[in-house]
PDB file of C-alpha atoms in Angstrom:
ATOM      1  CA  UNK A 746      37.365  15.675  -2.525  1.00 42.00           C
ATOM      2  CA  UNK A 747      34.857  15.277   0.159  1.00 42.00           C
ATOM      3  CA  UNK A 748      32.359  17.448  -1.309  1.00 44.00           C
ATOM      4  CA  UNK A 749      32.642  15.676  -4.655  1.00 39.00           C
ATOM      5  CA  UNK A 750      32.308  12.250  -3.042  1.00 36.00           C
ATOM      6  CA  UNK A 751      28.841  13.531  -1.354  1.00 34.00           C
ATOM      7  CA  UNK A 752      28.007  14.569  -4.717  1.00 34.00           C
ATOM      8  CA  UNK A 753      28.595  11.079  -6.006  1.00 33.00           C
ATOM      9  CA  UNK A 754      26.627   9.408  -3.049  1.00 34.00           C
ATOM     10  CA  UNK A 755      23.438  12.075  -3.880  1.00 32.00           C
ATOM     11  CA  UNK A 756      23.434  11.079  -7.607  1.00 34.00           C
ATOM     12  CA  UNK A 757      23.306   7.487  -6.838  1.00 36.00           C
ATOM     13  CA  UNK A 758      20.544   8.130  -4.743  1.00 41.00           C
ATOM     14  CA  UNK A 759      18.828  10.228  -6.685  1.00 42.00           C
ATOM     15  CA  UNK A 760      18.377   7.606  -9.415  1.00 45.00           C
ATOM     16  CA  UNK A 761      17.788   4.517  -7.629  1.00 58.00           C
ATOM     17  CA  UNK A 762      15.431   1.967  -9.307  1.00 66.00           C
ATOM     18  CA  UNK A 763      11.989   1.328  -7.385  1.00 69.00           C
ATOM     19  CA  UNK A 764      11.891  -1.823  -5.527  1.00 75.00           C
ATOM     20  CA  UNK A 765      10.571  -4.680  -7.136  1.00 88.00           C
ATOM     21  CA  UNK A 766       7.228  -5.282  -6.057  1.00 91.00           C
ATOM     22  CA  UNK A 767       5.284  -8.580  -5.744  1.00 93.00           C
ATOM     23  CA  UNK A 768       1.644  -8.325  -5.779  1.00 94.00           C
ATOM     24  CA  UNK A 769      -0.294 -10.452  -2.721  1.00 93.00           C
ATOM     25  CA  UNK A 770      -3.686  -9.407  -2.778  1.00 91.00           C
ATOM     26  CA  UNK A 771      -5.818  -6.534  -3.688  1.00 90.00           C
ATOM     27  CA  UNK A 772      -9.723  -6.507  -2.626  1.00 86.00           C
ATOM     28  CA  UNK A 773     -12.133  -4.238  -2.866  1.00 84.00           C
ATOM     29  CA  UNK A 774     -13.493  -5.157   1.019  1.00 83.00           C
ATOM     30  CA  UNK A 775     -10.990  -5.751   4.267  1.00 86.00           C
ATOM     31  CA  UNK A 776     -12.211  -6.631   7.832  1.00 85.00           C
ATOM     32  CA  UNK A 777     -10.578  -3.269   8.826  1.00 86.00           C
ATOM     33  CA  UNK A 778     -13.131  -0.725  10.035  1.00 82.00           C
ATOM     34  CA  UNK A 779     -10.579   2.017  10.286  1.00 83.00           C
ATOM     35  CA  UNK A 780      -7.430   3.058   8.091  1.00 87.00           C
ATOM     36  CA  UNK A 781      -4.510   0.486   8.755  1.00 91.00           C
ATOM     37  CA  UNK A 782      -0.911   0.838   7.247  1.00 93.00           C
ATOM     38  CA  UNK A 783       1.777  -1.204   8.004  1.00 94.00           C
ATOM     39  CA  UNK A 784       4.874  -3.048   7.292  1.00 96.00           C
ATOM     40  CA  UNK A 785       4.933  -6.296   8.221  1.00 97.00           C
ATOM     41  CA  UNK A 786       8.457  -8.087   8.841  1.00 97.00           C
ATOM     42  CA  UNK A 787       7.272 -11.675  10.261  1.00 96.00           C
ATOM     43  CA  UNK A 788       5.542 -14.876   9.625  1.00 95.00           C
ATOM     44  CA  UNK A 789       3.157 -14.240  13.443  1.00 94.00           C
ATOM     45  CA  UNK A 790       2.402 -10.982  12.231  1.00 95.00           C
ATOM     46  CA  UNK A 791       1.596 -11.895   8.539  1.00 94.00           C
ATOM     47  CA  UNK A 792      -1.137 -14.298   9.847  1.00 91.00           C
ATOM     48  CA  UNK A 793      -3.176 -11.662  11.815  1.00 90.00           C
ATOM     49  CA  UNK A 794      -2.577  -9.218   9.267  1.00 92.00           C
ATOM     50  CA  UNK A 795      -3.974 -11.617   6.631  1.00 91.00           C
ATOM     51  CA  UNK A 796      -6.932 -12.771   8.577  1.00 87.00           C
ATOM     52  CA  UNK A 797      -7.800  -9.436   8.528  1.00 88.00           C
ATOM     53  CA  UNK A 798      -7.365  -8.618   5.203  1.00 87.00           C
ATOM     54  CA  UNK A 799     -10.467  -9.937   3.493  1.00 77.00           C
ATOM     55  CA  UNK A 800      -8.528 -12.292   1.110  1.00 68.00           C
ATOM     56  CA  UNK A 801     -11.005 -15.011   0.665  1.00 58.00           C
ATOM     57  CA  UNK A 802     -11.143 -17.624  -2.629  1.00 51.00           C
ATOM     58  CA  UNK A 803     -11.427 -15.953  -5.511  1.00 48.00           C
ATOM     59  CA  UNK A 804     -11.521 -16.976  -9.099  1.00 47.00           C
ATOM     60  CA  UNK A 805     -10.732 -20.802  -7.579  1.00 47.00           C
ATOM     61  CA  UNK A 806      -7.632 -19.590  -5.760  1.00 49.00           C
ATOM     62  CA  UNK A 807      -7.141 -20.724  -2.376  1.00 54.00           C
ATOM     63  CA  UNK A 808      -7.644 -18.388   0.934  1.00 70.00           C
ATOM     64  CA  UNK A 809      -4.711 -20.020   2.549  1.00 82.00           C
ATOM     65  CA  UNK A 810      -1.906 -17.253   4.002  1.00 89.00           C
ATOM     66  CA  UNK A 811       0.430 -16.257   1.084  1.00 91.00           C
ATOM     67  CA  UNK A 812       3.586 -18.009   1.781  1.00 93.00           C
ATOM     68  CA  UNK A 813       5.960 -14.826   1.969  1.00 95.00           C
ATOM     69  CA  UNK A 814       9.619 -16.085   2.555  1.00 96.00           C
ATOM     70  CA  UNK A 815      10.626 -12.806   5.345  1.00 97.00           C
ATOM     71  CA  UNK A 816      14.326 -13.529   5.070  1.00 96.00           C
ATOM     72  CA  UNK A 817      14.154 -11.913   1.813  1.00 96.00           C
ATOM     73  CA  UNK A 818      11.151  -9.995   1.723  1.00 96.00           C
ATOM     74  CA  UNK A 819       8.965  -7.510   3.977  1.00 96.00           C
ATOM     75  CA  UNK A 820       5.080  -6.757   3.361  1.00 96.00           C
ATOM     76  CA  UNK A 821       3.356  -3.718   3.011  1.00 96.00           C
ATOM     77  CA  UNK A 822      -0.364  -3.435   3.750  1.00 95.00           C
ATOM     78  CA  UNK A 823      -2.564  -0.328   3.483  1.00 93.00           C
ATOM     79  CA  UNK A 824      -6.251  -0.029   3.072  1.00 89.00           C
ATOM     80  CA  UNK A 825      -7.811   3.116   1.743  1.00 82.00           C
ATOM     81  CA  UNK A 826      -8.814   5.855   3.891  1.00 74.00           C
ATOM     82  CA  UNK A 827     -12.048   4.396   5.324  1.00 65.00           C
ATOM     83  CA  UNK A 828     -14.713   3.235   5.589  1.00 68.00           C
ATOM     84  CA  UNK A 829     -15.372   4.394   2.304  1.00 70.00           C
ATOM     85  CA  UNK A 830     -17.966   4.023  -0.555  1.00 68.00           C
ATOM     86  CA  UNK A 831     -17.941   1.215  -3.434  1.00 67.00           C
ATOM     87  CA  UNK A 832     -16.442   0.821  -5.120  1.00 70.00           C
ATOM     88  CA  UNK A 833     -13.366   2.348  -4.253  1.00 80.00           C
ATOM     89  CA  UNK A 834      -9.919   0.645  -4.728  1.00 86.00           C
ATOM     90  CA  UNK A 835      -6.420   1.377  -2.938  1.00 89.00           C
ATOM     91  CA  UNK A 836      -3.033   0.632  -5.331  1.00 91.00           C
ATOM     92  CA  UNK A 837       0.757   0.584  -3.103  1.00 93.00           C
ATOM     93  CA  UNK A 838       3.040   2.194  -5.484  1.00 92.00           C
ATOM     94  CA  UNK A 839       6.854   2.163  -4.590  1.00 91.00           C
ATOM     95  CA  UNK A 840       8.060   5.924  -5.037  1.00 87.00           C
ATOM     96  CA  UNK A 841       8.621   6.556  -9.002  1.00 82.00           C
ATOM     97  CA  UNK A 842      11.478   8.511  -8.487  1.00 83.00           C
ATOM     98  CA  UNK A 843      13.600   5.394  -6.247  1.00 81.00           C
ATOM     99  CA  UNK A 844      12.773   6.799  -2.746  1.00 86.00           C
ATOM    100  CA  UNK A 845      13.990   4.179  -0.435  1.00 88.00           C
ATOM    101  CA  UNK A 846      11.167   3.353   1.665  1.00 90.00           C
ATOM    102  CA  UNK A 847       8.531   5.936   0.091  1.00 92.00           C
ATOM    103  CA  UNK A 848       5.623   4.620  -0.948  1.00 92.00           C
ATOM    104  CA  UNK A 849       2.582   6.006  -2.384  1.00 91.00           C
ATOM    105  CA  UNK A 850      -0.896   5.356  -1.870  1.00 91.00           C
ATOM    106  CA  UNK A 851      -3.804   5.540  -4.307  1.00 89.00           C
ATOM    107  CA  UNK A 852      -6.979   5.589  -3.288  1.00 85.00           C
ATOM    108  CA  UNK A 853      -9.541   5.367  -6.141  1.00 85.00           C
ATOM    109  CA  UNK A 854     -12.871   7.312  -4.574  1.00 81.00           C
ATOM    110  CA  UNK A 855     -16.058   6.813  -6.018  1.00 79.00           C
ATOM    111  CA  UNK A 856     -18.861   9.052  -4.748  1.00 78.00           C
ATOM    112  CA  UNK A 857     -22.181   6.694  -6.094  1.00 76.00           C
ATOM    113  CA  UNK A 858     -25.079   7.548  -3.685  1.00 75.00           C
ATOM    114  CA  UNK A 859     -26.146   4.889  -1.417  1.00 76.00           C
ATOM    115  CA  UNK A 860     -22.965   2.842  -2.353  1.00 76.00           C
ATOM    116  CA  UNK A 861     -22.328   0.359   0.811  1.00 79.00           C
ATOM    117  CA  UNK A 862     -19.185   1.584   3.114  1.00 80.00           C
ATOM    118  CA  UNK A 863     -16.199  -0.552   2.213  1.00 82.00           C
ATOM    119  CA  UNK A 864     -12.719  -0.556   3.396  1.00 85.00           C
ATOM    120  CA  UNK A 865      -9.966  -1.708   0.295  1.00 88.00           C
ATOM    121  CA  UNK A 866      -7.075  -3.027   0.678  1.00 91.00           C
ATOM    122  CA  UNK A 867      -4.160  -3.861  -1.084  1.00 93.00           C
ATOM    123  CA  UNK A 868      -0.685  -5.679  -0.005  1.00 94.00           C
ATOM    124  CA  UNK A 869       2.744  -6.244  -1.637  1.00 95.00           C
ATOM    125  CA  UNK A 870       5.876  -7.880  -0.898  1.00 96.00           C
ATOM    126  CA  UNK A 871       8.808  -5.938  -1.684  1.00 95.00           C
ATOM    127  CA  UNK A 872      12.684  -6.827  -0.572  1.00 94.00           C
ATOM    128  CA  UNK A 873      13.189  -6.824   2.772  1.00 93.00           C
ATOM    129  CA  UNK A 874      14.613  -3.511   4.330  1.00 90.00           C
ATOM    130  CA  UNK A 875      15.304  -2.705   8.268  1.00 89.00           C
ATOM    131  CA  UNK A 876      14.504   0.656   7.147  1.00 89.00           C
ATOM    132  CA  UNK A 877      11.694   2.900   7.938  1.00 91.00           C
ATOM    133  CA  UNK A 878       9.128   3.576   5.409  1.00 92.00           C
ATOM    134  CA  UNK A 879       7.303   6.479   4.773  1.00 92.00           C
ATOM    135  CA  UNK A 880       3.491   6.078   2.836  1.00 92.00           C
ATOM    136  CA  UNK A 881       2.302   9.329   1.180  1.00 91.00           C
ATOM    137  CA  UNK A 882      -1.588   8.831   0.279  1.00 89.00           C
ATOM    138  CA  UNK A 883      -3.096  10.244  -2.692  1.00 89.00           C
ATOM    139  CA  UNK A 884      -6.715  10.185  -4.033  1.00 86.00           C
ATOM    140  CA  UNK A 885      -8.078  10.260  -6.985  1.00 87.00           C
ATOM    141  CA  UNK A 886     -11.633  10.989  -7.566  1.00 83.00           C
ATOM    142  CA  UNK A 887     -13.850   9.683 -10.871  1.00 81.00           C
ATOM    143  CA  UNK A 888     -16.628  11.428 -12.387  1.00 77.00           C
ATOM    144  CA  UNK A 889     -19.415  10.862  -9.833  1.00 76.00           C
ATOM    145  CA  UNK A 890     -17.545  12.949  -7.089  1.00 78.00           C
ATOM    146  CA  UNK A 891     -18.711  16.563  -6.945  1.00 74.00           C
ATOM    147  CA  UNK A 892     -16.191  19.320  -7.790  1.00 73.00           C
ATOM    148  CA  UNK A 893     -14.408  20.424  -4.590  1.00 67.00           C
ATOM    149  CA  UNK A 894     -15.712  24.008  -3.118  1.00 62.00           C
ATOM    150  CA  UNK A 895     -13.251  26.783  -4.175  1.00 61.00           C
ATOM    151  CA  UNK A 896     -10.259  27.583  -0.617  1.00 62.00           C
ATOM    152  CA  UNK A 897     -11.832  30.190   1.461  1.00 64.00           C
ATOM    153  CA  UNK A 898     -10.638  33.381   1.313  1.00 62.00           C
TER     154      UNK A 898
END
């Protein structure tokens, strides 16, 4: 019985639903100057996390702090892996298969010559979780990136 109710709790698992994710803010520029990645569980912290962020008025939306209610939700922040070249964009992606806590990060690289260093960033709010959490980057590269050299043999 016990190894069938392991079985049970492994299944369950195995097919959880991704969180549901609110979108904050995604821009293409961030006061950062080096990678930053975190999870942010508090009002204090939200407000020097945003003030970093870059969000400024876009599009006749206000620059205010995004009112995040933390009794019910936690933030995630990651910029790309800068400083890098624009225009390169950075997507948080809860894990597609339900991973609690997993979440993947896209960086979008551009290689365009003489492109000015940028740092992306992108945040979400996602249900609050006293969890650890675990981000996996991935890049993609468009067309103006040269091939990668062949592994050494």
């Amino acid at each position: 019985m016990r190894a069938l109710s392991s079985f049970a709790v492994i299944a369950i698992v195995g097919i959880a639903a991704a969180p549901k994710v609110q979108k904050v803010y995604r821009g293409p520029d961030s006061d950062f100057i080096d990678r930053y990645q975190e999870v942010v569980r508090d009002s204090a912290e939200w407000r020097s996390v945003w003030a970093m962020s870059g969000g400024r008025p876009v599009a006749g939306k206000s620059a205010r702090v995004p009112n995040i209610n933390f009794t019910r939700k936690m933030v995630i922040v990651s910029t790309g892996m800068g400083p890098t070249t624009a225009p390169d964009s950075v997507v948080i992606q809860p894990d597609p298969k339900g991973a609690k806590g997993v979440f993947t990060v896209v960086t979008y690289r551009s290689c365009k010559p003489g492109a000015p260093k940028t740092t992306p960033i992108d945040i979400i709010a996602v249900p609050a979780d006293p969890g650890s959490v675990l981000f996996r980057d991935k890049v993609v590269k468009d067309h103006t990136c040269p091939a990668s050299p062949p592994p050494a043999k």
